[in-house]
Amino acid sequence: MSEPEIGIIDQVVSQEYKYGFSTDIEMETAPIGLSEDTVRYISAKKNEPEWLLEWRLKAYRQWLKMEEPTWQNFSYPKVDYQKVIFYAAPKQKIKLDSLDQVDPELLKTFEKLGISLLEQKRLTGVAVDAVFDSVSIATTFKDQLKEKGVIFCAISEAVHEHPELVKKYLGSVVPSTDNYYAALNSAVFSDGSFVYIPKGVRCPMELSTYFRINAENTGQFERTLIIADDESYVSYLEGCTAPMRDENQLHAAVVELVAMEKAEIKYSTVQNWYPGDKDGKGGIYNFVTKRGSCEGAFSKISWTQVETGSAITWKYPSCILKGDNSSAEFFSVAVTNNRQVADTGTKMIHIGKNTKSRIVSKGISAGFSQNSYRGLVKINKNASQARNYTQCDSMLIGDKCGAHTFPYIEVNNNTATLEHEASTSKIGEDQIFYCNQRGIALEEAISLIVNGFCKEVLNQLPMEFAVEAQKLLAVSLEGSVG
Amino acid sequence: MNMLSINNLKASVEGKAILNGINLDIKPGEVHAIMGPNGAGKSTLSSVLAGRSDYEVNDGSAIFMGKDLLELSPEDRAREGLFLAFQYPVEIPGVSSTNFLKTAINEKRKYHGLDPMEATDFLKFMKLKMEEMEMDKSLTSRSLNEGFSGGEKKRNEVFQMAMLEPKLCIMDETDSGLDIDALRLVSAGVNKLRTPERSFLVITHYQRLLDYIVPDFVHVLYKGRIVKSGDASLAKELEVKGYDWIKQEVELAK
Ligand SMILES: Nc1ncnc2c1ncn2[C@@H]1O[C@H](COP(=O)(O)OP(=O)(O)OP(=O)(O)O)[C@@H](O)[C@H]1O
Ligand SMILES: [Mg+2]
């Protein structure tokens, strides 16, 4: 058979980003640019205690001394931090006591995104925290969660309501000076979600945060902190969208997870930030630091991510396996189309004995996009009997895109067992014709094939979101083949 | 009325002429067998009828159920009731047969203005067909054709044919690679699908299959043309004498 490029596999890219609308709402913003005053402004807006301001300033001063990293497998125009607005919040006259007081424009925005914050229309069994630009708008199902002792609120609220927890854990997994973007985030983070699950509690519902960037020229720097105390369990899901804008917007979040003894945290992301247009104009730069610490023995952390959006995705949700017998998983689907770039993967740092990690990465590239898996598996000296299994599969649609794999391994204990498997495949004209011959047209065929390719990862997502993710995959590849 | 009427069909691939004027009429309920040496153009004919884009049609026509087949997209040809059991079925990792067939059936229903089949009805229907085709349950939950043995792939093609209930079934060497028991099962399956309305175009190298699926007509394809047609006895004759005598006849006629 001749190569499929010219015949069928050459037109993947026409679907409009369906979340690309913007909301017209009165905003309150920090003066443009970044200085110590910006940091003080944000801290003052949030009425923060002195210790937190000091913490931010320390991070800021450190950040000034740091260099933007350059080891990545792609290039991007330098971000001019003096042209970014670091804080934007919808103007609210009074403090919110109930949703009735939320600006109806905001509620409408979330309705349009398919997320209802209104009592009667909420997704059953999912508690949502909605973050709009820099602030948390509303957290649903608070009372039901309170009964179980679960804390799920905006991090800005947790600073006031649960200062001892925030003070103890903020920056405990991702130190404020960990890397360039983490330092930046520590200085200017505005809001995000905070979760605490008490000892022995299984969180009765999925917790979910929905991030929305709206204002022009703003960056979004949210901070998420999840603590699962001994023998507790929580499943958390994060979703995100942004309007279509010509300029690039920066998103530099930090997520920290702490799992104590026998605790389990499942963290799922369906990332759908605006990817830019088909020529690569606009889109979000998604430079995120996500890290979990398996603090206690027999603890477990799973990262599952479905990454379809952003102009550039640059993130490595990682795990530090400190507790003996702890385990960690990373399941990833990264789809790139048009001019998108994804450089994503994970780091598994084995410190405790008998620790186990599993990495399953599925990269799908179409159009002119570049898709890299980058992973590190590190076995420390005392981590006897550590095990890792890594599987990296790439799928190419067309011949103008690229798939790359950078697996790094550092083993300092010879009782470790590491397995690595990798594959690269191409959606073939044969497969598409086979589907066509059974009455399944091109787009549907691609969606079927791609979903099959990602099945192991999609199976990890909570049911409702798996369906969403499948649709999202189909949409992001629409027009990728013709 | 003819179900399929092929007239002077000429096709080429990468500039190379492969089909050089095919004429063939198939009426509802008929079974036609096509035989012929390797490289004669048998698979090309089935691909052109199914609408594979690598092949260029240079001349002639093909009318299927009164419609100009060559004008239809491959998926619409399938939805109109043309089914091709592939000589080399492809693997689709991670997609179960169940999911694949459900998608295929519902796409066809949509085309005909019908609502999608309810999940439970679909499963019942599939169970019925599996019993009818004596299919092993495990095959339908596995990824489509992935890791299937050669024979299992072929049997799965016939199972899909049963599920999709086509009007015209084109079978490209479905018997190749089958063991004796599987050959019997596949033939029995095909015979169960025979109705006064449904037609078959069976491409094969072996008379053996035609002992089970008795054809109404046998055609010999050679160098892109049907050079000889007859009834079931022609296949028996070929089995004994091979193709040389036909090749000679063709050369002499020039
Ligand atoms: N995509 C293609 N590119 C180049 N040549 C092709 C292509 N497809 C078919 N051919 C050529 O066309 C001729 C007919 O091939 P075809 O597969 O139709 O033969 P066949 O009769 O089915 O043979 P067999 O009995 O071996 O299956 C062969 O010479 C083959 O090499
Ligand atoms: Mg053939």
PDB file of C-alpha atoms in Angstrom, chain A residues 189-355:
ATOM      1  CA  PHE A 189      -0.231  32.793  43.377  1.00  0.00           C
ATOM      2  CA  SER A 190      -3.695  34.146  43.785  1.00  0.00           C
ATOM      3  CA  ASP A 191      -6.005  31.257  44.455  1.00  0.00           C
ATOM      4  CA  GLY A 192      -6.657  27.592  43.923  1.00  0.00           C
ATOM      5  CA  SER A 193      -8.089  24.737  45.899  1.00  0.00           C
ATOM      6  CA  PHE A 194      -7.294  23.331  49.286  1.00  0.00           C
ATOM      7  CA  VAL A 195      -8.270  19.838  50.354  1.00  0.00           C
ATOM      8  CA  TYR A 196      -7.805  18.055  53.640  1.00  0.00           C
ATOM      9  CA  ILE A 197      -9.148  14.554  54.236  1.00  0.00           C
ATOM     10  CA  PRO A 198      -9.043  13.536  57.904  1.00  0.00           C
ATOM     11  CA  LYS A 199      -7.751  10.195  59.181  1.00  0.00           C
ATOM     12  CA  GLY A 200      -9.707   7.158  58.071  1.00  0.00           C
ATOM     13  CA  VAL A 201     -12.144   9.093  55.865  1.00  0.00           C
ATOM     14  CA  ARG A 202     -13.053   8.070  52.337  1.00  0.00           C
ATOM     15  CA  CYS A 203     -14.102  11.278  50.659  1.00  0.00           C
ATOM     16  CA  PRO A 204     -17.775  10.647  49.783  1.00  0.00           C
ATOM     17  CA  MET A 205     -17.636  12.316  46.370  1.00  0.00           C
ATOM     18  CA  GLU A 206     -15.285  13.332  43.593  1.00  0.00           C
ATOM     19  CA  LEU A 207     -13.754  16.717  44.230  1.00  0.00           C
ATOM     20  CA  SER A 208     -13.283  18.895  41.219  1.00  0.00           C
ATOM     21  CA  THR A 209     -11.809  22.283  40.455  1.00  0.00           C
ATOM     22  CA  TYR A 210     -12.544  24.130  37.294  1.00  0.00           C
ATOM     23  CA  PHE A 211     -10.097  26.798  36.184  1.00  0.00           C
ATOM     24  CA  ARG A 212     -11.031  29.475  33.735  1.00  0.00           C
ATOM     25  CA  ILE A 213      -8.727  32.203  32.429  1.00  0.00           C
ATOM     26  CA  ASN A 214     -10.787  35.110  31.164  1.00  0.00           C
ATOM     27  CA  ALA A 215      -9.095  38.502  31.444  1.00  0.00           C
ATOM     28  CA  GLU A 216      -6.706  39.651  28.737  1.00  0.00           C
ATOM     29  CA  ASN A 217      -2.952  39.654  29.326  1.00  0.00           C
ATOM     30  CA  THR A 218      -3.294  37.861  32.607  1.00  0.00           C
ATOM     31  CA  GLY A 219      -1.411  34.930  33.844  1.00  0.00           C
ATOM     32  CA  GLN A 220      -3.068  32.358  36.009  1.00  0.00           C
ATOM     33  CA  PHE A 221      -1.003  31.175  38.914  1.00  0.00           C
ATOM     34  CA  GLU A 222      -3.095  28.871  40.957  1.00  0.00           C
ATOM     35  CA  ARG A 223      -1.931  26.787  43.820  1.00  0.00           C
ATOM     36  CA  THR A 224      -3.487  23.516  44.863  1.00  0.00           C
ATOM     37  CA  LEU A 225      -2.705  21.701  48.054  1.00  0.00           C
ATOM     38  CA  ILE A 226      -4.188  18.314  48.890  1.00  0.00           C
ATOM     39  CA  ILE A 227      -3.478  16.484  52.120  1.00  0.00           C
ATOM     40  CA  ALA A 228      -4.760  12.984  52.725  1.00  0.00           C
ATOM     41  CA  ASP A 229      -4.257  11.964  56.329  1.00  0.00           C
ATOM     42  CA  ASP A 230      -3.670   8.355  57.443  1.00  0.00           C
ATOM     43  CA  GLU A 231      -5.901   5.752  55.785  1.00  0.00           C
ATOM     44  CA  SER A 232      -7.950   8.277  53.868  1.00  0.00           C
ATOM     45  CA  TYR A 233      -8.913   8.372  50.202  1.00  0.00           C
ATOM     46  CA  VAL A 234      -9.710  11.136  47.762  1.00  0.00           C
ATOM     47  CA  SER A 235     -10.256  11.413  44.037  1.00  0.00           C
ATOM     48  CA  TYR A 236      -9.742  14.883  42.638  1.00  0.00           C
ATOM     49  CA  LEU A 237     -10.323  16.219  39.148  1.00  0.00           C
ATOM     50  CA  GLU A 238      -9.130  19.380  37.504  1.00  0.00           C
ATOM     51  CA  GLY A 239     -10.485  20.918  34.298  1.00  0.00           C
ATOM     52  CA  CYS A 240      -9.574  24.097  32.488  1.00  0.00           C
ATOM     53  CA  THR A 241     -10.446  26.332  29.535  1.00  0.00           C
ATOM     54  CA  ALA A 242      -9.658  29.805  28.268  1.00  0.00           C
ATOM     55  CA  PRO A 243     -11.003  32.247  25.672  1.00  0.00           C
ATOM     56  CA  MET A 244      -9.413  32.454  22.251  1.00  0.00           C
ATOM     57  CA  ARG A 245      -6.952  35.297  22.255  1.00  0.00           C
ATOM     58  CA  ASP A 246      -4.197  36.258  19.845  1.00  0.00           C
ATOM     59  CA  GLU A 247      -1.499  36.701  22.429  1.00  0.00           C
ATOM     60  CA  ASN A 248      -0.078  33.920  24.530  1.00  0.00           C
ATOM     61  CA  GLN A 249      -1.154  33.694  28.123  1.00  0.00           C
ATOM     62  CA  LEU A 250       0.908  32.165  30.854  1.00  0.00           C
ATOM     63  CA  HIS A 251      -0.372  29.542  33.208  1.00  0.00           C
ATOM     64  CA  ALA A 252       2.125  28.517  35.875  1.00  0.00           C
ATOM     65  CA  ALA A 253       0.399  26.506  38.543  1.00  0.00           C
ATOM     66  CA  VAL A 254       1.773  24.521  41.429  1.00  0.00           C
ATOM     67  CA  VAL A 255       0.058  21.424  42.768  1.00  0.00           C
ATOM     68  CA  GLU A 256       1.224  19.674  45.924  1.00  0.00           C
ATOM     69  CA  LEU A 257      -0.110  16.351  47.164  1.00  0.00           C
ATOM     70  CA  VAL A 258       0.678  14.776  50.503  1.00  0.00           C
ATOM     71  CA  ALA A 259      -0.384  11.196  51.220  1.00  0.00           C
ATOM     72  CA  MET A 260       0.154   9.964  54.764  1.00  0.00           C
ATOM     73  CA  GLU A 261       0.230   6.341  55.899  1.00  0.00           C
ATOM     74  CA  LYS A 262      -2.034   4.053  53.840  1.00  0.00           C
ATOM     75  CA  ALA A 263      -3.683   7.099  52.272  1.00  0.00           C
ATOM     76  CA  GLU A 264      -4.542   7.251  48.595  1.00  0.00           C
ATOM     77  CA  ILE A 265      -4.836  10.267  46.311  1.00  0.00           C
ATOM     78  CA  LYS A 266      -6.065  10.008  42.747  1.00  0.00           C
ATOM     79  CA  TYR A 267      -5.492  13.220  40.849  1.00  0.00           C
ATOM     80  CA  SER A 268      -6.959  13.508  37.360  1.00  0.00           C
ATOM     81  CA  THR A 269      -6.563  16.369  34.923  1.00  0.00           C
ATOM     82  CA  VAL A 270      -8.435  17.054  31.748  1.00  0.00           C
ATOM     83  CA  GLN A 271      -6.505  19.968  30.346  1.00  0.00           C
ATOM     84  CA  ASN A 272      -8.123  21.895  27.553  1.00  0.00           C
ATOM     85  CA  TRP A 273      -6.621  25.376  27.619  1.00  0.00           C
ATOM     86  CA  TYR A 274      -6.902  27.277  24.365  1.00  0.00           C
ATOM     87  CA  PRO A 275      -4.267  25.716  22.044  1.00  0.00           C
ATOM     88  CA  GLY A 276      -3.867  28.637  19.660  1.00  0.00           C
ATOM     89  CA  ASP A 277      -5.148  28.742  16.095  1.00  0.00           C
ATOM     90  CA  LYS A 278      -4.038  26.425  13.336  1.00  0.00           C
ATOM     91  CA  ASP A 279      -1.063  28.630  12.458  1.00  0.00           C
ATOM     92  CA  GLY A 280       0.106  28.655  16.054  1.00  0.00           C
ATOM     93  CA  LYS A 281      -1.115  32.134  16.954  1.00  0.00           C
ATOM     94  CA  GLY A 282      -2.169  32.629  20.560  1.00  0.00           C
ATOM     95  CA  GLY A 283      -2.820  29.898  23.080  1.00  0.00           C
ATOM     96  CA  ILE A 284      -1.818  29.191  26.627  1.00  0.00           C
ATOM     97  CA  TYR A 285       1.688  28.406  27.819  1.00  0.00           C
ATOM     98  CA  ASN A 286       1.050  25.760  30.416  1.00  0.00           C
ATOM     99  CA  PHE A 287       4.150  25.558  32.630  1.00  0.00           C
ATOM    100  CA  VAL A 288       3.063  23.688  35.678  1.00  0.00           C
ATOM    101  CA  THR A 289       4.810  22.044  38.609  1.00  0.00           C
ATOM    102  CA  LYS A 290       2.911  19.100  40.044  1.00  0.00           C
ATOM    103  CA  ARG A 291       4.372  16.858  42.660  1.00  0.00           C
ATOM    104  CA  GLY A 292       3.091  14.389  45.190  1.00  0.00           C
ATOM    105  CA  SER A 293       4.772  12.981  48.222  1.00  0.00           C
ATOM    106  CA  CYS A 294       3.984   9.477  49.404  1.00  0.00           C
ATOM    107  CA  GLU A 295       4.944  10.402  52.960  1.00  0.00           C
ATOM    108  CA  GLY A 296       3.582   7.414  54.796  1.00  0.00           C
ATOM    109  CA  ALA A 297       4.131   3.684  54.449  1.00  0.00           C
ATOM    110  CA  PHE A 298       1.728   1.974  52.017  1.00  0.00           C
ATOM    111  CA  SER A 299       0.516   5.300  50.667  1.00  0.00           C
ATOM    112  CA  LYS A 300      -0.441   5.688  47.035  1.00  0.00           C
ATOM    113  CA  ILE A 301      -0.618   8.540  44.553  1.00  0.00           C
ATOM    114  CA  SER A 302      -1.930   8.311  40.979  1.00  0.00           C
ATOM    115  CA  TRP A 303      -1.688  11.055  38.420  1.00  0.00           C
ATOM    116  CA  THR A 304      -3.924  10.712  35.393  1.00  0.00           C
ATOM    117  CA  GLN A 305      -3.806  13.403  32.762  1.00  0.00           C
ATOM    118  CA  VAL A 306      -5.492  13.983  29.449  1.00  0.00           C
ATOM    119  CA  GLU A 307      -3.737  16.911  27.838  1.00  0.00           C
ATOM    120  CA  THR A 308      -5.359  18.216  24.682  1.00  0.00           C
ATOM    121  CA  GLY A 309      -5.066  21.992  24.951  1.00  0.00           C
ATOM    122  CA  SER A 310      -2.408  24.715  25.353  1.00  0.00           C
ATOM    123  CA  ALA A 311       0.013  26.040  22.777  1.00  0.00           C
ATOM    124  CA  ILE A 312       2.822  24.635  24.899  1.00  0.00           C
ATOM    125  CA  THR A 313       2.410  22.092  27.651  1.00  0.00           C
ATOM    126  CA  TRP A 314       5.427  21.671  29.829  1.00  0.00           C
ATOM    127  CA  LYS A 315       4.794  19.586  32.916  1.00  0.00           C
ATOM    128  CA  TYR A 316       5.946  16.538  34.795  1.00  0.00           C
ATOM    129  CA  PRO A 317       3.561  15.422  37.531  1.00  0.00           C
ATOM    130  CA  SER A 318       5.932  13.580  39.811  1.00  0.00           C
ATOM    131  CA  CYS A 319       6.008  11.425  42.908  1.00  0.00           C
ATOM    132  CA  ILE A 320       8.433  11.118  45.745  1.00  0.00           C
ATOM    133  CA  LEU A 321       8.044   7.658  47.211  1.00  0.00           C
ATOM    134  CA  LYS A 322       9.280   8.189  50.750  1.00  0.00           C
ATOM    135  CA  GLY A 323       7.158   5.758  52.713  1.00  0.00           C
ATOM    136  CA  ASP A 324       8.142   2.099  52.626  1.00  0.00           C
ATOM    137  CA  ASN A 325       5.836   0.060  50.382  1.00  0.00           C
ATOM    138  CA  SER A 326       4.338   3.171  48.882  1.00  0.00           C
ATOM    139  CA  SER A 327       3.310   3.211  45.236  1.00  0.00           C
ATOM    140  CA  ALA A 328       2.774   5.741  42.515  1.00  0.00           C
ATOM    141  CA  GLU A 329       1.271   5.795  39.069  1.00  0.00           C
ATOM    142  CA  PHE A 330       1.345   8.166  36.153  1.00  0.00           C
ATOM    143  CA  PHE A 331      -1.129   7.713  33.316  1.00  0.00           C
ATOM    144  CA  SER A 332      -0.954  10.227  30.533  1.00  0.00           C
ATOM    145  CA  VAL A 333      -2.536  11.008  27.199  1.00  0.00           C
ATOM    146  CA  ALA A 334      -1.091  14.013  25.419  1.00  0.00           C
ATOM    147  CA  VAL A 335      -2.603  15.053  22.122  1.00  0.00           C
ATOM    148  CA  THR A 336      -0.997  17.693  19.960  1.00  0.00           C
ATOM    149  CA  ASN A 337      -2.304  19.054  16.705  1.00  0.00           C
ATOM    150  CA  ASN A 338      -1.486  21.988  14.412  1.00  0.00           C
ATOM    151  CA  ARG A 339       1.484  23.873  15.930  1.00  0.00           C
ATOM    152  CA  GLN A 340       1.035  22.647  19.486  1.00  0.00           C
ATOM    153  CA  VAL A 341       3.947  21.470  21.590  1.00  0.00           C
ATOM    154  CA  ALA A 342       3.836  19.095  24.520  1.00  0.00           C
ATOM    155  CA  ASP A 343       6.862  18.156  26.589  1.00  0.00           C
ATOM    156  CA  THR A 344       5.444  16.101  29.387  1.00  0.00           C
ATOM    157  CA  GLY A 345       6.146  13.054  31.495  1.00  0.00           C
ATOM    158  CA  THR A 346       6.924  12.309  35.094  1.00  0.00           C
ATOM    159  CA  LYS A 347       9.585  11.803  37.713  1.00  0.00           C
ATOM    160  CA  MET A 348       9.408   8.881  40.088  1.00  0.00           C
ATOM    161  CA  ILE A 349      11.847   9.217  42.955  1.00  0.00           C
ATOM    162  CA  HIS A 350      12.114   6.011  44.965  1.00  0.00           C
ATOM    163  CA  ILE A 351      13.371   6.576  48.502  1.00  0.00           C
ATOM    164  CA  GLY A 352      11.512   4.019  50.650  1.00  0.00           C
ATOM    165  CA  LYS A 353      11.919   0.257  50.512  1.00  0.00           C
ATOM    166  CA  ASN A 354       9.636  -1.904  48.362  1.00  0.00           C
ATOM    167  CA  THR A 355       8.323   1.109  46.519  1.00  0.00           C
TER     168      THR A 355
END
